[in-house]
PDB file of C-alpha atoms in Angstrom:
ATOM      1  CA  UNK W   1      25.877 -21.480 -32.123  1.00 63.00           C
ATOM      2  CA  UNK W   2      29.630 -21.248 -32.115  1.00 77.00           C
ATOM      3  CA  UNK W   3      30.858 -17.332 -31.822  1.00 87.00           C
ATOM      4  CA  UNK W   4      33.966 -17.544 -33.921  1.00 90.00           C
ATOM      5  CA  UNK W   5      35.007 -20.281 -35.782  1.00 90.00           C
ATOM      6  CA  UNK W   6      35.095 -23.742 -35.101  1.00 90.00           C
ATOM      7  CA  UNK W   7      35.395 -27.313 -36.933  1.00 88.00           C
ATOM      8  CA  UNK W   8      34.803 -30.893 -35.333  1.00 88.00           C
ATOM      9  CA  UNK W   9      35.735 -33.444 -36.981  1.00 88.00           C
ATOM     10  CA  UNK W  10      34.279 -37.089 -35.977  1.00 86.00           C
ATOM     11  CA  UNK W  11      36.799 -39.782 -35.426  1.00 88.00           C
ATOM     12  CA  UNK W  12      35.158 -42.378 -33.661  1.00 85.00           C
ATOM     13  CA  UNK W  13      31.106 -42.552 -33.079  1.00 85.00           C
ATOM     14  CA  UNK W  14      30.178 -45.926 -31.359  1.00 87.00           C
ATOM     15  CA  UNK W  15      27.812 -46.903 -28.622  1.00 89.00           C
ATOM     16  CA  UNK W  16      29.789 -46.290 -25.998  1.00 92.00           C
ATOM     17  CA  UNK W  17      31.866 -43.521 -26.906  1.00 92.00           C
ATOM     18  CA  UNK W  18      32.181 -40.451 -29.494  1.00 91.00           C
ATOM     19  CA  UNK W  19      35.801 -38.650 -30.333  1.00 92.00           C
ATOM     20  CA  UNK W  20      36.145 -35.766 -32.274  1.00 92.00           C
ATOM     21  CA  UNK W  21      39.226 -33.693 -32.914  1.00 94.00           C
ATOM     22  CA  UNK W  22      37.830 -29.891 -32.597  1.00 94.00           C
ATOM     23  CA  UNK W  23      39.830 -26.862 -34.398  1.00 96.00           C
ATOM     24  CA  UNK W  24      38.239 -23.227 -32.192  1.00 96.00           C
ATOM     25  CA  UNK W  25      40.068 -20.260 -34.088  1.00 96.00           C
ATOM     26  CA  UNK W  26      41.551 -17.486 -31.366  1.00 97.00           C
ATOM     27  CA  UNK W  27      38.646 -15.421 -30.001  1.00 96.00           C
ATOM     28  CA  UNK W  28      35.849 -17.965 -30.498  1.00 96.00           C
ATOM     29  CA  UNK W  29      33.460 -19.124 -28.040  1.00 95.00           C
ATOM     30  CA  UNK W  30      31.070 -21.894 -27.818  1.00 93.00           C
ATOM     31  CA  UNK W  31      27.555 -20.520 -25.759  1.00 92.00           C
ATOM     32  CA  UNK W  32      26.551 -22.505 -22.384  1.00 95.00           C
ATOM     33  CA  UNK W  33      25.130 -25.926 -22.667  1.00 93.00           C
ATOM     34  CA  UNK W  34      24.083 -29.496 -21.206  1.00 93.00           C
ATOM     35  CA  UNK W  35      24.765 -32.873 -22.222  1.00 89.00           C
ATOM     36  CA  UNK W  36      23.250 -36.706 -21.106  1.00 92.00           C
ATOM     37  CA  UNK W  37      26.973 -37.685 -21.338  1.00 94.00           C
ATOM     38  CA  UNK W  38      30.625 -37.398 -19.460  1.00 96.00           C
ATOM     39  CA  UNK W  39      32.566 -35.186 -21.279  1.00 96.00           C
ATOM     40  CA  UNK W  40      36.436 -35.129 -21.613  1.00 97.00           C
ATOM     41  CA  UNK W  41      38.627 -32.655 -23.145  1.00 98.00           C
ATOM     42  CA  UNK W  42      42.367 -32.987 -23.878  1.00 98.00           C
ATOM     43  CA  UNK W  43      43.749 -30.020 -25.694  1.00 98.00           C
ATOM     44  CA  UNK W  44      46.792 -30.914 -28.055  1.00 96.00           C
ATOM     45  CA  UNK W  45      47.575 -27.219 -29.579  1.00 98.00           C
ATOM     46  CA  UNK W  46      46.709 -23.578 -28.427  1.00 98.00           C
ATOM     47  CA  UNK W  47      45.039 -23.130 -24.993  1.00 98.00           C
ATOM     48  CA  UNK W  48      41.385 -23.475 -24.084  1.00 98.00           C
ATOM     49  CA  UNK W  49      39.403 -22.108 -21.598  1.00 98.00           C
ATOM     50  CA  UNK W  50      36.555 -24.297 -19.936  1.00 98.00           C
ATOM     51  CA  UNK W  51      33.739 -23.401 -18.140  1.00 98.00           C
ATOM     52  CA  UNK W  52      32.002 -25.389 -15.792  1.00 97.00           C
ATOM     53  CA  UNK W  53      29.369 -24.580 -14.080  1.00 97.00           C
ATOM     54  CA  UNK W  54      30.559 -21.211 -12.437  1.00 96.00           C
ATOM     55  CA  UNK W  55      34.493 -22.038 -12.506  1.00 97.00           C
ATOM     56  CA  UNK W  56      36.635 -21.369 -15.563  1.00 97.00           C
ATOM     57  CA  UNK W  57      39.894 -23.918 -16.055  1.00 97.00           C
ATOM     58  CA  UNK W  58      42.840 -22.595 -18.236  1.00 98.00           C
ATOM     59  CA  UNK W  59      43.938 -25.526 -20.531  1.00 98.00           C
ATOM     60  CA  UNK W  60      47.258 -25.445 -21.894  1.00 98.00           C
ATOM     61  CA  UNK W  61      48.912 -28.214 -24.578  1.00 97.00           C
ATOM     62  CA  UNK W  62      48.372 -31.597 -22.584  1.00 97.00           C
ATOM     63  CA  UNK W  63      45.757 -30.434 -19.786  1.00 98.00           C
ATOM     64  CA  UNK W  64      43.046 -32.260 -19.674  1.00 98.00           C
ATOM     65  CA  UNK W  65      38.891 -31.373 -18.113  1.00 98.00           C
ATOM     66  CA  UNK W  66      36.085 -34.059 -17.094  1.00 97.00           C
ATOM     67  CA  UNK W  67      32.727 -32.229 -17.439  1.00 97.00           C
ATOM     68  CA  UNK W  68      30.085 -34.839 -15.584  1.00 97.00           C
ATOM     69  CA  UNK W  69      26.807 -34.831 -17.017  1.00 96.00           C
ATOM     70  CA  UNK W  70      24.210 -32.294 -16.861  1.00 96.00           C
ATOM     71  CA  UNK W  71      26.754 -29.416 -15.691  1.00 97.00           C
ATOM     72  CA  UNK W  72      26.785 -25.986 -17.423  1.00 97.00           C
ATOM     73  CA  UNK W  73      29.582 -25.467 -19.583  1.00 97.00           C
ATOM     74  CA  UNK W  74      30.988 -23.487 -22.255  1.00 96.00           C
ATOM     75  CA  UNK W  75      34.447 -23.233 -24.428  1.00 97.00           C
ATOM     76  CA  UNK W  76      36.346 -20.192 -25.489  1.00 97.00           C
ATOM     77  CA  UNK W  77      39.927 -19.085 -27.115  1.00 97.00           C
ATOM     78  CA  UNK W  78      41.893 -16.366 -26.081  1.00 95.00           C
ATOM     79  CA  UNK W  79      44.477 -15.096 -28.054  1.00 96.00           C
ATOM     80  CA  UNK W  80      45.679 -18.130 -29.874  1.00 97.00           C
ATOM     81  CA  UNK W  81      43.997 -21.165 -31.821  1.00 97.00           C
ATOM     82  CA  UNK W  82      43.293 -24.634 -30.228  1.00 97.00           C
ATOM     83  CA  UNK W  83      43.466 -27.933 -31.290  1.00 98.00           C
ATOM     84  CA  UNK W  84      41.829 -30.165 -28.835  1.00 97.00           C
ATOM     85  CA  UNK W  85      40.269 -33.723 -28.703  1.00 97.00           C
ATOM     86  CA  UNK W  86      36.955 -33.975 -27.047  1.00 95.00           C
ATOM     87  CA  UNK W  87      35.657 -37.929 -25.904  1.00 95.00           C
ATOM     88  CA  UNK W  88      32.091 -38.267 -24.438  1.00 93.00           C
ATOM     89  CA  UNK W  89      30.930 -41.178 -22.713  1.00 94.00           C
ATOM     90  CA  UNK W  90      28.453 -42.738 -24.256  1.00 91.00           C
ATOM     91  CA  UNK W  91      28.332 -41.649 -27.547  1.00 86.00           C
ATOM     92  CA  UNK W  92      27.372 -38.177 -28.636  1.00 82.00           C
ATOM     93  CA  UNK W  93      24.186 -38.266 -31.310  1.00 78.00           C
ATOM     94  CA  UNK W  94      25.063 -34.806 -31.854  1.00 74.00           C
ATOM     95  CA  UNK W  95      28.810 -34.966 -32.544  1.00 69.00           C
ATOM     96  CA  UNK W  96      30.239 -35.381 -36.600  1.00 67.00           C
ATOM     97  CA  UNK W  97      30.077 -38.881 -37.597  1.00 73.00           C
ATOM     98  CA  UNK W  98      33.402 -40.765 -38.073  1.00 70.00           C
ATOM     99  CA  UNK W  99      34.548 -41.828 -41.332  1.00 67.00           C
ATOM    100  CA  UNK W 100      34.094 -45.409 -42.234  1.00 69.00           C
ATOM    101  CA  UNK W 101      37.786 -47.191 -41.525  1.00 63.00           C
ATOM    102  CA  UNK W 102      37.819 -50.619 -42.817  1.00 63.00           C
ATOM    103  CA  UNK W 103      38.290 -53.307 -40.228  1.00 66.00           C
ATOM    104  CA  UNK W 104      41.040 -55.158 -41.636  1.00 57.00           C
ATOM    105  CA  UNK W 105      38.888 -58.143 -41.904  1.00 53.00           C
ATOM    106  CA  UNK W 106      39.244 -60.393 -45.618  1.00 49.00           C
ATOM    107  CA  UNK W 107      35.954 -62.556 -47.070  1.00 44.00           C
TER     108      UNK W 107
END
């Protein structure tokens, strides 16, 4: 459970990959936790700090993080808000689902 507030919203959830553009409000924090799947975050707004395993990384607007699979880690803001886009490879069963964009295709 998030410690703050923060949104995810899914913009891609396929096989082989999940996206989801995440809004964390200044002084939120996300608690310690695990997943099956590479994780990369790529913050766009605000800063982010990231913490894996036992070291903490400062992300600023453009900095990127891998997280590798089954390593400890955690999110929190500091003073400001953050916008930041977070992939995982494969996909992410427990991420938002992506809204349905048609393919472009006609019958």
């Amino acid at each position: 459970m998030v410690r703050g507030t923060a949104i995810s919203f899914g913009l891609l959830q396929e096989p082989a990959i999940s996206c989801a553009k995440t809004f964390m409000s200044a002084h939120s924090e996300s608690p310690e936790h695990t997943h099956e799947m590479r994780e990369y975050i790529i913050v766009f707004k605000g800063r982010l700090v990231v913490k894996i395993g036992n070291e903490a990384h400062g992300l600023n607007e453009g900095d990127a993080v891998r997280i590798p699979p089954q390593v400890v880690h955690s999110t929190k803001t500091e003073n400001v808000d953050c916008w930041f886009l977070a992939i995982t490879i494969p996909q992410s069963s427990e991420w938002p689902d992506a809204p349905e964009i048609p393919d472009g295709r006609t019958q």
